[in-house]
Short mmCIF file of C-alpha atoms in Angstrom, two decimals:
data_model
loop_
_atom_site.label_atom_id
_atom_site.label_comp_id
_atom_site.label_asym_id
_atom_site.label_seq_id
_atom_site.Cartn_x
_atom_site.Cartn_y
_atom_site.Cartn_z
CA UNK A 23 -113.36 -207.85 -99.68
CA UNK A 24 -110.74 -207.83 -102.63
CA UNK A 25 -107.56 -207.02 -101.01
CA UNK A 26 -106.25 -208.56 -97.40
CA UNK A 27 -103.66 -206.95 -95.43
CA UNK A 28 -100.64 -209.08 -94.61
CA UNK A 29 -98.11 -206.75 -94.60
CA UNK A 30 -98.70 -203.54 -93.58
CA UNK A 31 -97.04 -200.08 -94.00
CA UNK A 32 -97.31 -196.14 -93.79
CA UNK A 33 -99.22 -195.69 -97.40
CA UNK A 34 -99.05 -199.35 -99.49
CA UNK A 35 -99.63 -202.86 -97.58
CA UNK A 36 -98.98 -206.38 -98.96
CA UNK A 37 -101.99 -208.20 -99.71
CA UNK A 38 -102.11 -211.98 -101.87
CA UNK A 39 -103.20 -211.47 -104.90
CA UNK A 40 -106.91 -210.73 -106.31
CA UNK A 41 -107.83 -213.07 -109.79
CA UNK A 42 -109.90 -209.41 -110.22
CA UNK A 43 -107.10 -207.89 -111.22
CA UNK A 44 -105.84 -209.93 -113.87
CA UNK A 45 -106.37 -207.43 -116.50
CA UNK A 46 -104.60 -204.90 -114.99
CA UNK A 47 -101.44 -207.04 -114.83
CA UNK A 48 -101.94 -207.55 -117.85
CA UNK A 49 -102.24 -204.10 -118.99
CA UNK A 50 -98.98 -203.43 -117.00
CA UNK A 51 -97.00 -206.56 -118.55
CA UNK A 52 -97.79 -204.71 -121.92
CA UNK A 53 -96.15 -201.60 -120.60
CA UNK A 54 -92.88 -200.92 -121.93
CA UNK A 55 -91.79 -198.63 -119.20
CA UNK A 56 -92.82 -201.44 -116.56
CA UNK A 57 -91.29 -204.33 -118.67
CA UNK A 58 -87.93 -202.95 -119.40
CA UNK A 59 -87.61 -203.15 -116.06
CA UNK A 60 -88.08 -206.40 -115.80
CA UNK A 61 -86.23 -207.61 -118.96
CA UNK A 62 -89.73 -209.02 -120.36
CA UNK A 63 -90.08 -206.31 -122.98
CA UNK A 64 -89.69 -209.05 -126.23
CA UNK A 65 -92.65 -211.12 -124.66
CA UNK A 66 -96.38 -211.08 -125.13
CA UNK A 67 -98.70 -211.43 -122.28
CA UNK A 68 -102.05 -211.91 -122.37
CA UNK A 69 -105.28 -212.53 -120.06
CA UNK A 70 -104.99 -216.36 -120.58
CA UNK A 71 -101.31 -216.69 -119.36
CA UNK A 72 -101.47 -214.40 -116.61
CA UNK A 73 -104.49 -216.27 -115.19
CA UNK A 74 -102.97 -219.16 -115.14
CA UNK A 75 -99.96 -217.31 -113.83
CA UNK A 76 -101.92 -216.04 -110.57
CA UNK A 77 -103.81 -219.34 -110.20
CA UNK A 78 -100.34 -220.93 -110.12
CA UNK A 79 -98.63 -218.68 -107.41
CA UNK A 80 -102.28 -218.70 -105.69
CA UNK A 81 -102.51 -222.46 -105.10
CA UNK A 82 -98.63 -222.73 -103.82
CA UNK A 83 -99.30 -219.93 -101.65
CA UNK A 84 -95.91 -218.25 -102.62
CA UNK A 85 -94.71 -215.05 -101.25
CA UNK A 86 -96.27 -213.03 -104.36
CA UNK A 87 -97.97 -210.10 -102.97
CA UNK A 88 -100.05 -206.90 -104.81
CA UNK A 89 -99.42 -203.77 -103.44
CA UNK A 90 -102.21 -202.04 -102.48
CA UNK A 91 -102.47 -198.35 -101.62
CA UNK A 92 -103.93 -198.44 -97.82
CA UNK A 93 -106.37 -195.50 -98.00
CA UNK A 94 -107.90 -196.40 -101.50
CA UNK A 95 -107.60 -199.77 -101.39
CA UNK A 96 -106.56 -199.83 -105.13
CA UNK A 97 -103.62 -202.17 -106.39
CA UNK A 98 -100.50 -200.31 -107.69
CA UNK A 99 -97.73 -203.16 -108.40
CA UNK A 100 -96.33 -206.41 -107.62
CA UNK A 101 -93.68 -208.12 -105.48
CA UNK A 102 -92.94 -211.23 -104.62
CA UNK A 103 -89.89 -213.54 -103.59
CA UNK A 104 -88.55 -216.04 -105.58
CA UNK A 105 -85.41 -219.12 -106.26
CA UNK A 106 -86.75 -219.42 -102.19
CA UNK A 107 -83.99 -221.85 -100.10
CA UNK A 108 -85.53 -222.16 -97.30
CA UNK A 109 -82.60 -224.33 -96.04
CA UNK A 110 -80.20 -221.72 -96.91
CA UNK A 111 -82.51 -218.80 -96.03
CA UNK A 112 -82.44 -217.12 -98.91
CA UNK A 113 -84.07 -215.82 -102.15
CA UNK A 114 -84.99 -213.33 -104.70
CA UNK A 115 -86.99 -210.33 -104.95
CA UNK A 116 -88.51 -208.48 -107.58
CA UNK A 117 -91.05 -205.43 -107.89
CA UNK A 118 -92.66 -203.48 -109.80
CA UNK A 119 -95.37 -200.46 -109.75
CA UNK A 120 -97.55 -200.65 -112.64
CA UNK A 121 -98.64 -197.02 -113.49
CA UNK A 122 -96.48 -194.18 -114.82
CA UNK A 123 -97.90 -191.87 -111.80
CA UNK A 124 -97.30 -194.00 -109.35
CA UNK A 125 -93.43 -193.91 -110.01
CA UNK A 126 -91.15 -192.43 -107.95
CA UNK A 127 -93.14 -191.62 -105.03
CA UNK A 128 -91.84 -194.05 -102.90
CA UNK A 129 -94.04 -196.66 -102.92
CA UNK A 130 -91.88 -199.20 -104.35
CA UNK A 131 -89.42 -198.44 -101.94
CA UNK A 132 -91.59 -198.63 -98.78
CA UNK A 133 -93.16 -201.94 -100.47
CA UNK A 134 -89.53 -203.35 -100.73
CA UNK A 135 -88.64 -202.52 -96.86
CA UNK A 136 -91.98 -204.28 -96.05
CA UNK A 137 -90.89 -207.79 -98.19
CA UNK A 138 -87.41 -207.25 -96.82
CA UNK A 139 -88.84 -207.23 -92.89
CA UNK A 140 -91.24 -210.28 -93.37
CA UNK A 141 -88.50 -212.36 -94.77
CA UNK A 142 -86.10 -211.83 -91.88
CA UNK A 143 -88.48 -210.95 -89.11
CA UNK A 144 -91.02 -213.87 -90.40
CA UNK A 145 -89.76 -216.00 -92.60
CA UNK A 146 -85.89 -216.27 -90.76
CA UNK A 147 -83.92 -215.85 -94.48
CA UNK A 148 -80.40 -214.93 -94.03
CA UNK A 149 -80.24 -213.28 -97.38
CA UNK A 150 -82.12 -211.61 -100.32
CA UNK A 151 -80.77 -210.84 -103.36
CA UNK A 152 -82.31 -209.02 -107.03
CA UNK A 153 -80.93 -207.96 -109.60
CA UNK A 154 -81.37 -204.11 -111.47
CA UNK A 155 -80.68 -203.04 -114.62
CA UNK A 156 -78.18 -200.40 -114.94
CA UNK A 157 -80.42 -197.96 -116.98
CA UNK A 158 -82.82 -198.39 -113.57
CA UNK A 159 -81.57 -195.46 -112.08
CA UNK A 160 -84.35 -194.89 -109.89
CA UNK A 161 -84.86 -198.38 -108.75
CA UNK A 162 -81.11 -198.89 -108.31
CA UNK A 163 -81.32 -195.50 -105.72
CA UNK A 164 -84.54 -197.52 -104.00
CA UNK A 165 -82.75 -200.25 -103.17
CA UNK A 166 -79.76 -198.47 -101.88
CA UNK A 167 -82.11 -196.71 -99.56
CA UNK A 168 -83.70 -200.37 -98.28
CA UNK A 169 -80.06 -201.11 -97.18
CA UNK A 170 -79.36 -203.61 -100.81
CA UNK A 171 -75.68 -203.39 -101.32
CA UNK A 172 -73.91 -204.18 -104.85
CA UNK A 173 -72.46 -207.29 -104.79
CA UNK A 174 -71.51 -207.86 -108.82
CA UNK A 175 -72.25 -207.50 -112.17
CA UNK A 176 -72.71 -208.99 -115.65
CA UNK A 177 -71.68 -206.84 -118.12
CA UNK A 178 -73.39 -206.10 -121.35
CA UNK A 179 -75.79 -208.61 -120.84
CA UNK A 180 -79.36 -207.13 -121.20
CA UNK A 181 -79.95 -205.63 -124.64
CA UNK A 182 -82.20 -203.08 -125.25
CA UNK A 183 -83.44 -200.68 -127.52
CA UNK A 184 -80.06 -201.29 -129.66
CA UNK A 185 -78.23 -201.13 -126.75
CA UNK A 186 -76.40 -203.18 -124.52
CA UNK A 187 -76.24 -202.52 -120.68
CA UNK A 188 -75.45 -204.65 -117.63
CA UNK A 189 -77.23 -206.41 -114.81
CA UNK A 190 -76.49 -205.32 -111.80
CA UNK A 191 -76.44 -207.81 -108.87
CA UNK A 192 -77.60 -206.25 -105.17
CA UNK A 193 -78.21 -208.01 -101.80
CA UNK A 194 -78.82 -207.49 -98.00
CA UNK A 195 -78.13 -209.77 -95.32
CA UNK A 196 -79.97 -210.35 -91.93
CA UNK A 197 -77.41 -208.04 -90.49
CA UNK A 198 -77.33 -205.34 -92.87
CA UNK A 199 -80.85 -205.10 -91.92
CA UNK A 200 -80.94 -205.47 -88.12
CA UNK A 201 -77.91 -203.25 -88.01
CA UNK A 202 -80.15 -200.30 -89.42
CA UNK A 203 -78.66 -200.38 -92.77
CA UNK A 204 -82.31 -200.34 -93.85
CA UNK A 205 -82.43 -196.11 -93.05
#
């Protein structure tokens, strides 16, 4: 068995991560429409460094997750929580969904309520936080529907395609989401 189902939803469950699908990732990371995303568009990735990438946040057994497709069992992004505090209860998130036709269907969205509910329900954070570029309209309008409010921004700060545009800063709270903000 490839995939294991940790967290489990309606169409996509969480699942730690398979070293089989290193290339894929790294197909993906080589993507400009997933990278801009991300902000990693000026780097290079390659087989070598994500391997050692996954082997890394395999061994520490970090909240890194694939997201698997429940019926086909076939990997369609990432997600994982990050800058954890456990003594604080808080951290980051970040996703992404790897092919074009798997975009904005949902899945990212019902892969973000999933994170979301294992680090309150599970993990007892207080707090998540990520961050969205403004020219992410679609993920911006995901997270709004997981319950992440705006909280700030830095303006001008990610440049792209000769273009400047600015980080926007989102989080939900323990309350937010037990308060069914999450809807």
């Amino acid at each position: 068995m490839k995939y294991f189902k940790k967290i489990v939803g309606e169409r996509v469950y969480l699942s730690p991560y398979s070293t089989d699908d290193i290339e894929i990732f790294t197909k993906w990371l080589n993507d400009r429409a997933v990278t801009d995303g991300l902000g990693d568009s000026a780097m290079q990735f390659n087989l070598l460094n994500e391997k050692e990438w996954m082997e890394g946040i395999l061994k520490k057994g970090e909240h890194s997750y694939a997201i698997v497709m429940d019926r086909t069992d076939e990997v369609v992004g990432s997600i994982g929580l990050f800058e954890v505090k456990n003594t604080h209860g808080t951290a980051t998130v970040g996703l992404f969904i790897g092919e074009a036709t798997n975009r904005g269907k949902g899945l990212g969205t019902e892969a973000m309520k999933l994170m979301v509910g294992y680090a309150f329900d599970v993990l007892n954070f207080q707090n998540i936080m990520l961050n969205v570029f403004e020219f992410n309209k679609g993920a911006y309008k995901s997270y709004l529907k997981v319950g992440f409010k705006e909280f700030g921004r830095r303006r001008k700060a990610v440049y792209l395609d000769n273009k400047r545009h600015d980080i926007i800063f989102m989080d939900i709270t323990r309350e937010d989401w037990y308060n069914g903000e999450n809807d």
